[in-house]
Structures are given as C-alpha cells and as structure tokens.
Amino acid sequence: MRARDLDRANASSVLDAAYAEGQLGADEYRDRTAQAETARTVGELERLVDDLQVPSAVADLVSSESTPPRNPLRRAGTGGRYPDHTRARDVDRDTTRQLIDNARGDGQLSEDEHQTLTELAGEAKTLGELAQLVDDLQRPSGAAPPPQPPRSNRRRWYRIAVGAGAVCAAVAAFVLTSGVSDTEPAPATALVVVDLGSVQPLVIATPNLLTREGLTLFLGKYRDKFGDLQIDDLTLYPEYAIVSRAVPGEPNRLIGYDYRGGFQQSSSVTSRKADKAAVDLAQLNVAAISDALASAPSTLRVANGVVTHMDVEINDAGAYSTFGIPKNGPYVTIYAGNKFNESGYLLLTPAGAVARAVPFEK
C-alpha cells in the first residue's frame, strides 16, 4: 500500500519521540528519518519503527483515550512483554545499572564485575542485551519490572498506521480495527481503514535551545543526566546540541553526546588530558547570555539574520586573553548569519559581557 505524506510525517514523529528516549543513536535516528521521508509504501515505514518501544509521549496520549489500545506499536498476540530485539531507552539502561549497583552492594558482584556490567549496560541497544546482563542476579523486592507494552481491556487493538495506512488522532499513524472478537478473527483480507482526514501528526515540542527557555531546559536536563554541569565543549543549535565531557570518575577519558530532548552517546570513549580544564556551565549567566542571543543579529549587522549556533569552550591556547578571557578560562561564542552567507560573531564571558564583536562588514 502506498504511503501518504501524513503517514511519513507520523512515522517521523514516532522516531523523534524514540530518539529523545535513547532508543536510537544519533546516526540511526538520522538514517531512519531520512528513509521515512522518502518511503513509498506503508510497509517500508512499518519496518522503521517495528523494533521500538512505544515512546512515553505516545503511550501517555493513547492511555488517555476512553478505550485505550493494547499496544499501539505492536500487532495483536505479542503478549505482555516486548521482544528481546526491542530497543532500550535511557531509563531502561538506568534501571539496569541500578540493579547492578544493588547487586554489588549486597555482595553478588565483585568490583571488576560491577564495572564491566555497568559499562555494558550503558552501551546496550536492546532489552534483550540488558536482560542478559542481570539474568543471574537476585533482585530487590521493589525492583522495577521490565518495560511492558500498553494494554487494553477492550476487545480491539490498534496497529501502527504505517503498517496499515491510516492515522490515530493524537498518537501518530495508527490503524484501528474495531469490533474484532478474540474468538472470531477477522478475515486476512479484511482491513478497516479509518479516514481521519485532517488529523495532524504528533509533534513533541522542544523549545529553541538558543532562547532563555531552551537554554534553561537544557541545563536542567544535563544536570539530571550527569549529576553536574561540567563539559569540555558544547555547541547549541536551535533544535539539538553536541557536547563532549570527561567520563565521570575518569578525567583522562573523553566521551561525546548528542542532545535532542534526551542524551545519546555519539562517540566512543577516547583519551583526554587528565589536567585539562573543564567548563562549569553553572557559571553561565543565562539571562544575560539569552539577551545577547536575542539581539545578536542586529548587533552584528546581519540583515534578516538568525542565530545559527552557540559554542561554550575553554580558552586553552590563550588566544582570547587580549579580550579579557583568561587562559584556561571559559568563554561563549554566538554566531549569526543569513541566507546570503553574511555572518558575524560575538565573544562573551560566562557572565554574558561582550568581550569582542565581529560584525558583518559590507
């Protein structure tokens, strides 16, 4: 069955939500999104989301319906658990690490075993890989159960829209087959297609990271993820961010992450100078920097320009010492440009004071 533009948009919305939860890596997300945009059939779209858990943003909307589906991303008969090949979320990896920590605390694991299993849990891609790491451990009575698909107590089920070619209102592309009895399965050739016409795809709103709201949100999520605000380098774009930092507890190891509503490891661990200075993002004056972001295009004389990105890094070579940025001190760079490739940049202190302005020169 041929796919519509709406089907492709809805499949992309599911991919957006899954990426934000850590089910997909940055490269996988970009690759699947590109495939969704060019898919010609609903079968192609279905394959792009078939190994995903129901994203929480989708499940919450579905569960609020008066007759919630058993599982909006799975076909009937899957049962009460996801298959082992289903992608794991960041929260699943965190839960597994907590089980490993508990096992080390009560003597089930040695220190070396604990460290190895913790590293493997952070790299695991599927629920099956996580389960294998802890299948021989005793679990605390209050341990969180494995993730389960949403269920329904009604005699009907939803199939994902990209697998059938129709759309569920709030969720993102689901086909509804209603009135199907558990004892009287529908004929294989019968397909009930609900035409919802003007229904819009699910959009998970993320504030522009180059605004006060977006920057504040990012800093909060970063602290929640890592327990601190230490970074080596940070680049913020309107819709995503790229960050590198020392591996917690290992100052001689560097790791990179992408942020698109959630953090996903984007590079393997590499070497880092243990004494390299880091930036504490807690030093940033968010209000002053946000004001500088808002006024940057006009300040830099970039006609009809926008802020393209912002960097936060260390002046490790002392290149900007003459502008009041001390060597090994942090600084912020804001870049603005327009469609004519006219651009300029601002150099700021962490407090938001302008140390240097390089406007566009006609």
mmCIF file of C-alpha atoms in Angstrom:
data_model
loop_
_atom_site.group_PDB
_atom_site.id
_atom_site.type_symbol
_atom_site.label_atom_id
_atom_site.label_comp_id
_atom_site.label_asym_id
_atom_site.label_seq_id
_atom_site.Cartn_x
_atom_site.Cartn_y
_atom_site.Cartn_z
ATOM 1 C CA MET A 1 0.000 0.000 0.000
ATOM 2 C CA ARG A 2 1.338 3.409 -0.960
ATOM 3 C CA ALA A 3 2.239 5.821 1.849
ATOM 4 C CA ARG A 4 0.845 9.339 2.157
ATOM 5 C CA ASP A 5 2.756 12.418 3.273
ATOM 6 C CA LEU A 6 0.844 12.221 6.551
ATOM 7 C CA ASP A 7 1.982 8.622 7.088
ATOM 8 C CA ARG A 8 5.580 9.672 6.557
ATOM 9 C CA ALA A 9 5.186 12.614 8.958
ATOM 10 C CA ASN A 10 3.622 10.395 11.613
ATOM 11 C CA ALA A 11 6.374 7.786 11.324
ATOM 12 C CA SER A 12 8.940 10.580 11.729
ATOM 13 C CA SER A 13 7.117 11.766 14.880
ATOM 14 C CA VAL A 14 7.424 8.295 16.412
ATOM 15 C CA LEU A 15 11.143 8.273 15.526
ATOM 16 C CA ASP A 16 11.567 11.723 17.134
ATOM 17 C CA ALA A 17 9.985 10.506 20.370
ATOM 18 C CA ALA A 18 12.017 7.269 20.399
ATOM 19 C CA TYR A 19 15.261 9.168 19.817
ATOM 20 C CA ALA A 20 14.503 11.528 22.706
ATOM 21 C CA GLU A 21 14.180 8.462 24.971
ATOM 22 C CA GLY A 22 17.507 6.989 23.864
ATOM 23 C CA GLN A 23 16.115 4.101 21.810
ATOM 24 C CA LEU A 24 18.068 5.201 18.746
ATOM 25 C CA GLY A 25 21.578 6.511 18.315
ATOM 26 C CA ALA A 26 22.175 9.777 16.502
ATOM 27 C CA ASP A 27 23.261 8.124 13.252
ATOM 28 C CA GLU A 28 20.393 5.618 13.369
ATOM 29 C CA TYR A 29 17.904 8.400 14.026
ATOM 30 C CA ARG A 30 19.127 10.481 11.106
ATOM 31 C CA ASP A 31 19.201 7.437 8.808
ATOM 32 C CA ARG A 32 15.692 6.261 9.709
ATOM 33 C CA THR A 33 14.258 9.762 9.494
ATOM 34 C CA ALA A 34 15.750 10.161 6.022
ATOM 35 C CA GLN A 35 14.273 6.809 4.992
ATOM 36 C CA ALA A 36 10.870 7.812 6.394
ATOM 37 C CA GLU A 37 10.886 10.986 4.317
ATOM 38 C CA THR A 38 11.452 9.042 1.087
ATOM 39 C CA ALA A 39 9.465 5.863 1.848
ATOM 40 C CA ARG A 40 6.985 4.921 -0.855
ATOM 41 C CA THR A 41 4.957 2.259 0.962
ATOM 42 C CA VAL A 42 3.477 1.782 4.415
ATOM 43 C CA GLY A 43 5.478 -1.435 4.688
ATOM 44 C CA GLU A 44 8.731 0.500 4.426
ATOM 45 C CA LEU A 45 7.555 2.843 7.184
ATOM 46 C CA GLU A 46 6.485 -0.041 9.397
ATOM 47 C CA ARG A 47 9.939 -1.586 9.276
ATOM 48 C CA LEU A 48 11.468 1.679 10.512
ATOM 49 C CA VAL A 49 9.537 1.536 13.815
ATOM 50 C CA ASP A 50 8.961 -2.207 14.264
ATOM 51 C CA ASP A 51 11.727 -2.668 16.872
ATOM 52 C CA LEU A 52 10.792 0.356 19.006
ATOM 53 C CA GLN A 53 9.068 0.539 22.357
ATOM 54 C CA VAL A 54 6.000 2.726 22.472
ATOM 55 C CA PRO A 55 7.513 6.151 23.280
ATOM 56 C CA SER A 56 6.140 7.522 26.543
ATOM 57 C CA ALA A 57 4.869 10.680 24.814
ATOM 58 C CA VAL A 58 2.824 8.424 22.542
ATOM 59 C CA ALA A 59 1.739 5.988 25.261
ATOM 60 C CA ASP A 60 0.549 8.799 27.537
ATOM 61 C CA LEU A 61 -1.667 10.191 24.805
ATOM 62 C CA VAL A 62 -3.010 6.781 23.886
ATOM 63 C CA SER A 63 -3.704 5.783 27.504
ATOM 64 C CA SER A 64 -5.801 8.930 27.960
ATOM 65 C CA GLU A 65 -8.318 7.675 25.378
ATOM 66 C CA SER A 66 -11.617 6.298 26.696
ATOM 67 C CA THR A 67 -10.860 2.968 25.017
ATOM 68 C CA PRO A 68 -7.069 2.686 25.065
ATOM 69 C CA PRO A 69 -5.288 0.290 22.708
ATOM 70 C CA ARG A 70 -3.477 -2.769 23.964
ATOM 71 C CA ASN A 71 -0.324 -1.766 22.196
ATOM 72 C CA PRO A 72 -0.100 0.940 19.540
ATOM 73 C CA LEU A 73 3.272 -0.173 18.184
ATOM 74 C CA ARG A 74 2.711 -3.927 18.187
ATOM 75 C CA ARG A 75 0.371 -6.312 16.473
ATOM 76 C CA ALA A 76 -2.098 -8.388 18.454
ATOM 77 C CA GLY A 77 -0.712 -11.509 20.075
ATOM 78 C CA THR A 78 2.630 -10.018 21.152
ATOM 79 C CA GLY A 79 1.836 -10.706 24.795
ATOM 80 C CA GLY A 80 2.696 -8.854 27.956
ATOM 81 C CA ARG A 81 6.316 -8.034 27.172
ATOM 82 C CA TYR A 82 8.398 -6.610 24.404
ATOM 83 C CA PRO A 83 10.549 -8.978 22.267
ATOM 84 C CA ASP A 84 14.242 -9.111 23.144
ATOM 85 C CA HIS A 85 15.210 -7.236 19.968
ATOM 86 C CA THR A 86 13.172 -4.188 21.057
ATOM 87 C CA ARG A 87 15.282 -1.074 21.504
ATOM 88 C CA ALA A 88 16.133 0.015 25.055
ATOM 89 C CA ARG A 89 15.515 3.516 26.407
ATOM 90 C CA ASP A 90 17.861 5.559 28.598
ATOM 91 C CA VAL A 91 15.568 4.801 31.545
ATOM 92 C CA ASP A 92 15.926 1.046 30.888
ATOM 93 C CA ARG A 93 19.701 1.345 30.952
ATOM 94 C CA ASP A 94 19.491 3.390 34.161
ATOM 95 C CA THR A 95 17.235 0.758 35.769
ATOM 96 C CA THR A 96 19.664 -1.999 34.809
ATOM 97 C CA ARG A 97 22.602 -0.058 36.236
ATOM 98 C CA GLN A 98 20.659 0.341 39.477
ATOM 99 C CA LEU A 99 20.176 -3.441 39.670
ATOM 100 C CA ILE A 100 23.900 -3.891 39.084
ATOM 101 C CA ASP A 101 24.696 -1.344 41.811
ATOM 102 C CA ASN A 102 22.369 -3.156 44.225
ATOM 103 C CA ALA A 103 23.995 -6.479 43.382
ATOM 104 C CA ARG A 104 27.437 -5.047 44.111
ATOM 105 C CA GLY A 105 26.159 -3.603 47.384
ATOM 106 C CA ASP A 106 24.870 -6.927 48.677
ATOM 107 C CA GLY A 107 27.887 -8.955 47.601
ATOM 108 C CA GLN A 108 26.648 -10.619 44.416
ATOM 109 C CA LEU A 109 29.297 -8.965 42.252
ATOM 110 C CA SER A 110 32.973 -8.139 42.596
ATOM 111 C CA GLU A 111 34.192 -4.639 41.864
ATOM 112 C CA ASP A 112 35.565 -5.692 38.457
ATOM 113 C CA GLU A 113 32.313 -7.445 37.554
ATOM 114 C CA HIS A 114 30.344 -4.399 38.638
ATOM 115 C CA GLN A 115 32.435 -2.060 36.493
ATOM 116 C CA THR A 116 32.235 -4.320 33.429
ATOM 117 C CA LEU A 117 28.492 -4.846 33.681
ATOM 118 C CA THR A 118 27.894 -1.120 34.238
ATOM 119 C CA GLU A 119 29.830 -0.255 31.075
ATOM 120 C CA LEU A 120 27.964 -2.900 29.068
ATOM 121 C CA ALA A 121 24.626 -1.615 30.353
ATOM 122 C CA GLY A 122 25.472 1.875 29.120
ATOM 123 C CA GLU A 123 26.269 0.509 25.658
ATOM 124 C CA ALA A 124 23.314 -1.906 25.369
ATOM 125 C CA LYS A 125 20.942 -1.250 22.484
ATOM 126 C CA THR A 126 18.167 -3.765 23.131
ATOM 127 C CA LEU A 127 16.085 -5.013 26.035
ATOM 128 C CA GLY A 128 17.463 -8.493 25.433
ATOM 129 C CA GLU A 129 21.051 -7.299 25.892
ATOM 130 C CA LEU A 130 20.112 -5.617 29.182
ATOM 131 C CA ALA A 131 18.259 -8.710 30.408
ATOM 132 C CA GLN A 132 21.281 -10.922 29.773
ATOM 133 C CA LEU A 133 23.442 -8.726 31.991
ATOM 134 C CA VAL A 134 21.269 -9.265 35.076
ATOM 135 C CA ASP A 135 19.530 -12.594 34.445
ATOM 136 C CA ASP A 136 21.650 -14.376 37.079
ATOM 137 C CA LEU A 137 21.239 -11.694 39.764
ATOM 138 C CA GLN A 138 18.819 -11.733 42.671
ATOM 139 C CA ARG A 139 16.559 -8.687 42.516
ATOM 140 C CA PRO A 140 15.336 -6.493 45.376
ATOM 141 C CA SER A 141 11.642 -6.860 46.125
ATOM 142 C CA GLY A 142 10.963 -3.299 44.999
ATOM 143 C CA ALA A 143 12.889 -3.517 41.706
ATOM 144 C CA ALA A 144 11.169 -2.040 38.673
ATOM 145 C CA PRO A 145 9.674 -4.678 36.334
ATOM 146 C CA PRO A 146 10.771 -4.921 32.691
ATOM 147 C CA PRO A 147 9.013 -2.428 30.396
ATOM 148 C CA GLN A 148 5.687 -3.658 29.060
ATOM 149 C CA PRO A 149 3.562 -2.546 26.114
ATOM 150 C CA PRO A 150 0.401 -0.581 26.928
ATOM 151 C CA ARG A 151 -2.600 -2.870 27.363
ATOM 152 C CA SER A 152 -6.312 -2.603 26.804
ATOM 153 C CA ASN A 153 -9.177 -4.422 28.473
ATOM 154 C CA ARG A 154 -11.330 -3.913 25.421
ATOM 155 C CA ARG A 155 -11.784 -6.371 22.565
ATOM 156 C CA ARG A 156 -10.000 -4.304 19.989
ATOM 157 C CA TRP A 157 -6.454 -3.387 19.106
ATOM 158 C CA TYR A 158 -4.525 -0.799 17.192
ATOM 159 C CA ARG A 159 -1.922 -1.432 14.538
ATOM 160 C CA ILE A 160 0.625 1.190 13.748
ATOM 161 C CA ALA A 161 -0.562 3.370 10.926
ATOM 162 C CA VAL A 162 2.480 2.886 8.774
ATOM 163 C CA GLY A 163 1.635 -0.805 8.728
ATOM 164 C CA ALA A 164 -1.940 -0.285 7.579
ATOM 165 C CA GLY A 165 -2.168 3.171 6.065
ATOM 166 C CA ALA A 166 -4.448 5.106 8.462
ATOM 167 C CA VAL A 167 -3.915 7.545 11.308
ATOM 168 C CA CYS A 168 -4.802 7.613 15.003
ATOM 169 C CA ALA A 169 -5.691 11.157 16.136
ATOM 170 C CA ALA A 170 -3.210 12.120 18.824
ATOM 171 C CA VAL A 171 -0.612 9.415 18.579
ATOM 172 C CA ALA A 172 0.933 9.216 15.163
ATOM 173 C CA ALA A 173 -0.297 6.954 12.473
ATOM 174 C CA PHE A 174 -2.338 4.058 13.796
ATOM 175 C CA VAL A 175 -4.903 1.842 12.057
ATOM 176 C CA LEU A 176 -7.950 0.955 14.126
ATOM 177 C CA THR A 177 -9.609 -2.387 13.652
ATOM 178 C CA SER A 178 -12.637 -2.421 15.886
ATOM 179 C CA GLY A 179 -15.208 -4.989 16.798
ATOM 180 C CA VAL A 180 -12.792 -7.879 16.228
ATOM 181 C CA SER A 181 -13.651 -10.770 18.562
ATOM 182 C CA ASP A 182 -10.971 -12.799 20.296
ATOM 183 C CA THR A 183 -12.767 -15.984 19.127
ATOM 184 C CA GLU A 184 -13.727 -14.812 15.668
ATOM 185 C CA PRO A 185 -10.635 -13.404 13.937
ATOM 186 C CA ALA A 186 -11.240 -11.107 11.016
ATOM 187 C CA PRO A 187 -10.549 -12.481 7.537
ATOM 188 C CA ALA A 188 -6.970 -11.920 6.453
ATOM 189 C CA THR A 189 -8.071 -9.791 3.521
ATOM 190 C CA ALA A 190 -10.308 -7.516 5.569
ATOM 191 C CA LEU A 191 -8.813 -4.195 6.593
ATOM 192 C CA VAL A 192 -10.754 -1.440 8.287
ATOM 193 C CA VAL A 193 -9.242 1.900 7.359
ATOM 194 C CA VAL A 194 -10.323 4.921 9.357
ATOM 195 C CA ASP A 195 -10.002 8.091 7.334
ATOM 196 C CA LEU A 196 -9.276 10.850 9.801
ATOM 197 C CA GLY A 197 -8.559 13.339 7.052
ATOM 198 C CA SER A 198 -7.277 16.494 8.691
ATOM 199 C CA VAL A 199 -5.698 14.858 11.747
ATOM 200 C CA GLN A 200 -2.222 16.267 12.355
ATOM 201 C CA PRO A 201 0.805 14.151 13.310
ATOM 202 C CA LEU A 202 2.112 14.070 16.855
ATOM 203 C CA VAL A 203 4.620 16.853 17.446
ATOM 204 C CA ILE A 204 6.846 16.743 20.514
ATOM 205 C CA ALA A 205 7.609 20.365 21.217
ATOM 206 C CA THR A 206 11.133 21.269 22.238
ATOM 207 C CA PRO A 207 11.941 24.931 22.863
ATOM 208 C CA ASN A 208 14.605 26.588 20.768
ATOM 209 C CA LEU A 209 17.833 25.921 22.680
ATOM 210 C CA LEU A 210 19.102 29.363 21.706
ATOM 211 C CA THR A 211 16.495 31.054 23.897
ATOM 212 C CA ARG A 212 16.275 31.533 27.654
ATOM 213 C CA GLU A 213 13.643 28.815 27.945
ATOM 214 C CA GLY A 214 15.591 26.355 25.814
ATOM 215 C CA LEU A 215 18.931 27.020 27.494
ATOM 216 C CA THR A 216 17.397 26.662 30.958
ATOM 217 C CA LEU A 217 15.744 23.385 29.948
ATOM 218 C CA PHE A 218 18.992 22.027 28.515
ATOM 219 C CA LEU A 219 20.986 22.852 31.646
ATOM 220 C CA GLY A 220 18.368 21.176 33.835
ATOM 221 C CA LYS A 221 18.321 18.011 31.737
ATOM 222 C CA TYR A 222 22.119 17.953 31.626
ATOM 223 C CA ARG A 223 22.345 18.117 35.429
ATOM 224 C CA ASP A 224 19.702 15.401 35.727
ATOM 225 C CA LYS A 225 21.630 13.165 33.335
ATOM 226 C CA PHE A 226 25.184 13.601 34.632
ATOM 227 C CA GLY A 227 24.793 14.975 38.162
ATOM 228 C CA ASP A 228 26.920 18.037 37.373
ATOM 229 C CA LEU A 229 27.335 20.767 34.754
ATOM 230 C CA GLN A 230 30.907 20.017 33.681
ATOM 231 C CA ILE A 231 31.725 19.972 29.956
ATOM 232 C CA ASP A 232 34.766 20.195 27.714
ATOM 233 C CA ASP A 233 32.941 21.643 24.702
ATOM 234 C CA LEU A 234 29.315 22.436 23.980
ATOM 235 C CA THR A 235 27.640 23.544 20.749
ATOM 236 C CA LEU A 236 23.979 24.501 20.863
ATOM 237 C CA TYR A 237 21.803 24.676 17.749
ATOM 238 C CA PRO A 238 18.128 25.665 17.752
ATOM 239 C CA GLU A 239 16.913 22.033 17.823
ATOM 240 C CA TYR A 240 19.828 19.973 19.164
ATOM 241 C CA ALA A 241 23.167 20.136 20.940
ATOM 242 C CA ILE A 242 26.553 18.424 20.761
ATOM 243 C CA VAL A 243 28.600 18.060 23.921
ATOM 244 C CA SER A 244 31.854 16.412 24.988
ATOM 245 C CA ARG A 245 32.949 15.823 28.557
ATOM 246 C CA ALA A 246 35.203 13.713 30.744
ATOM 247 C CA VAL A 247 33.823 10.309 31.625
ATOM 248 C CA PRO A 248 32.540 10.624 35.218
ATOM 249 C CA GLY A 249 35.274 9.404 37.572
ATOM 250 C CA GLU A 250 37.800 9.089 34.720
ATOM 251 C CA PRO A 251 39.342 12.513 33.967
ATOM 252 C CA ASN A 252 41.647 11.003 31.323
ATOM 253 C CA ARG A 253 38.746 9.740 29.191
ATOM 254 C CA LEU A 254 36.566 11.829 26.839
ATOM 255 C CA ILE A 255 33.083 10.963 25.574
ATOM 256 C CA GLY A 256 30.617 12.748 23.282
ATOM 257 C CA TYR A 257 26.822 13.049 23.384
ATOM 258 C CA ASP A 258 24.060 14.377 21.159
ATOM 259 C CA TYR A 259 21.023 16.022 22.748
ATOM 260 C CA ARG A 260 17.596 16.044 21.071
ATOM 261 C CA GLY A 261 15.287 16.126 24.056
ATOM 262 C CA GLY A 262 17.411 13.385 25.634
ATOM 263 C CA PHE A 263 21.107 12.494 25.655
ATOM 264 C CA GLN A 264 22.503 9.796 23.389
ATOM 265 C CA GLN A 265 26.161 8.770 23.248
ATOM 266 C CA SER A 266 27.530 9.868 19.876
ATOM 267 C CA SER A 267 31.166 8.791 20.054
ATOM 268 C CA SER A 268 33.317 6.118 21.588
ATOM 269 C CA VAL A 269 35.459 6.875 24.617
ATOM 270 C CA THR A 270 38.801 8.465 23.689
ATOM 271 C CA SER A 271 41.837 9.779 25.526
ATOM 272 C CA ARG A 272 41.790 13.114 27.336
ATOM 273 C CA LYS A 273 44.447 15.051 29.238
ATOM 274 C CA ALA A 274 43.596 14.430 32.867
ATOM 275 C CA ASP A 275 44.540 18.003 33.840
ATOM 276 C CA LYS A 276 42.581 19.657 31.015
ATOM 277 C CA ALA A 277 40.394 22.479 32.322
ATOM 278 C CA ALA A 278 36.652 21.951 32.044
ATOM 279 C CA VAL A 279 33.781 24.420 31.830
ATOM 280 C CA ASP A 280 31.298 24.560 34.669
ATOM 281 C CA LEU A 281 28.052 25.561 32.969
ATOM 282 C CA ALA A 282 26.799 26.763 36.352
ATOM 283 C CA GLN A 283 28.951 29.855 35.715
ATOM 284 C CA LEU A 284 26.778 30.913 32.783
ATOM 285 C CA ASN A 285 24.555 33.926 33.347
ATOM 286 C CA VAL A 286 21.579 32.532 31.458
ATOM 287 C CA ALA A 287 19.624 35.791 31.494
ATOM 288 C CA ALA A 288 22.478 37.897 30.092
ATOM 289 C CA ILE A 289 23.508 35.323 27.503
ATOM 290 C CA SER A 290 19.876 34.911 26.418
ATOM 291 C CA ASP A 291 19.632 38.671 25.900
ATOM 292 C CA ALA A 292 22.800 38.564 23.800
ATOM 293 C CA LEU A 293 21.358 35.702 21.735
ATOM 294 C CA ALA A 294 18.150 37.634 21.081
ATOM 295 C CA SER A 295 19.966 40.775 19.940
ATOM 296 C CA ALA A 296 22.927 39.163 18.155
ATOM 297 C CA PRO A 297 21.701 39.525 14.525
ATOM 298 C CA SER A 298 21.110 43.262 14.918
ATOM 299 C CA THR A 299 24.269 43.758 16.996
ATOM 300 C CA LEU A 300 26.293 42.009 14.304
ATOM 301 C CA ARG A 301 24.549 43.922 11.477
ATOM 302 C CA VAL A 302 23.359 40.734 9.782
ATOM 303 C CA ALA A 303 20.230 41.789 7.870
ATOM 304 C CA ASN A 304 17.325 39.343 8.322
ATOM 305 C CA GLY A 305 19.737 37.116 10.171
ATOM 306 C CA VAL A 306 19.248 34.473 12.839
ATOM 307 C CA VAL A 307 21.480 32.967 15.486
ATOM 308 C CA THR A 308 22.799 29.766 13.923
ATOM 309 C CA HIS A 309 24.618 28.280 16.910
ATOM 310 C CA MET A 310 26.452 28.981 20.149
ATOM 311 C CA ASP A 311 29.702 27.461 21.450
ATOM 312 C CA VAL A 312 30.904 27.149 25.046
ATOM 313 C CA GLU A 313 34.533 26.132 25.486
ATOM 314 C CA ILE A 314 37.862 26.778 27.237
ATOM 315 C CA ASN A 315 40.429 29.325 26.098
ATOM 316 C CA ASP A 316 43.127 26.663 26.431
ATOM 317 C CA ALA A 317 45.557 28.265 23.973
ATOM 318 C CA GLY A 318 45.101 31.743 25.429
ATOM 319 C CA ALA A 319 44.047 33.103 22.025
ATOM 320 C CA TYR A 320 41.469 35.465 23.519
ATOM 321 C CA SER A 321 43.458 36.643 26.537
ATOM 322 C CA THR A 322 43.775 40.086 24.979
ATOM 323 C CA PHE A 323 39.979 40.413 25.084
ATOM 324 C CA GLY A 324 39.750 39.678 28.797
ATOM 325 C CA ILE A 325 39.220 35.914 28.545
ATOM 326 C CA PRO A 326 41.915 34.362 30.760
ATOM 327 C CA LYS A 327 43.897 31.365 29.579
ATOM 328 C CA ASN A 328 42.093 28.161 30.578
ATOM 329 C CA GLY A 329 39.030 30.278 31.280
ATOM 330 C CA PRO A 330 35.618 29.600 29.718
ATOM 331 C CA TYR A 331 34.024 31.743 27.040
ATOM 332 C CA VAL A 332 30.910 31.781 24.876
ATOM 333 C CA THR A 333 30.719 32.446 21.142
ATOM 334 C CA ILE A 334 27.428 33.353 19.428
ATOM 335 C CA TYR A 335 27.202 33.124 15.632
ATOM 336 C CA ALA A 336 24.585 34.812 13.441
ATOM 337 C CA GLY A 337 24.041 34.550 9.691
ATOM 338 C CA ASN A 338 21.520 34.873 6.876
ATOM 339 C CA LYS A 339 20.712 33.152 3.579
ATOM 340 C CA PHE A 340 23.232 35.330 1.767
ATOM 341 C CA ASN A 341 26.115 33.871 3.835
ATOM 342 C CA GLU A 342 26.543 37.185 5.641
ATOM 343 C CA SER A 343 27.644 36.477 9.183
ATOM 344 C CA GLY A 344 29.319 37.713 12.342
ATOM 345 C CA TYR A 345 30.014 36.546 15.862
ATOM 346 C CA LEU A 346 30.092 37.695 19.486
ATOM 347 C CA LEU A 347 32.627 36.643 22.090
ATOM 348 C CA LEU A 348 31.191 36.678 25.626
ATOM 349 C CA THR A 349 32.403 35.994 29.128
ATOM 350 C CA PRO A 350 30.389 33.430 31.129
ATOM 351 C CA ALA A 351 28.703 36.398 32.815
ATOM 352 C CA GLY A 352 27.369 37.496 29.424
ATOM 353 C CA ALA A 353 29.612 40.541 28.965
ATOM 354 C CA VAL A 354 30.664 41.164 25.359
ATOM 355 C CA ALA A 355 34.443 40.725 25.095
ATOM 356 C CA ARG A 356 34.579 41.101 21.313
ATOM 357 C CA ALA A 357 32.124 41.706 18.478
ATOM 358 C CA VAL A 358 32.941 40.866 14.865
ATOM 359 C CA PRO A 359 30.020 42.202 12.822
ATOM 360 C CA PHE A 360 29.351 41.624 9.143
ATOM 361 C CA GLU A 361 31.201 44.157 7.040
ATOM 362 C CA LYS A 362 29.597 45.154 3.738
#
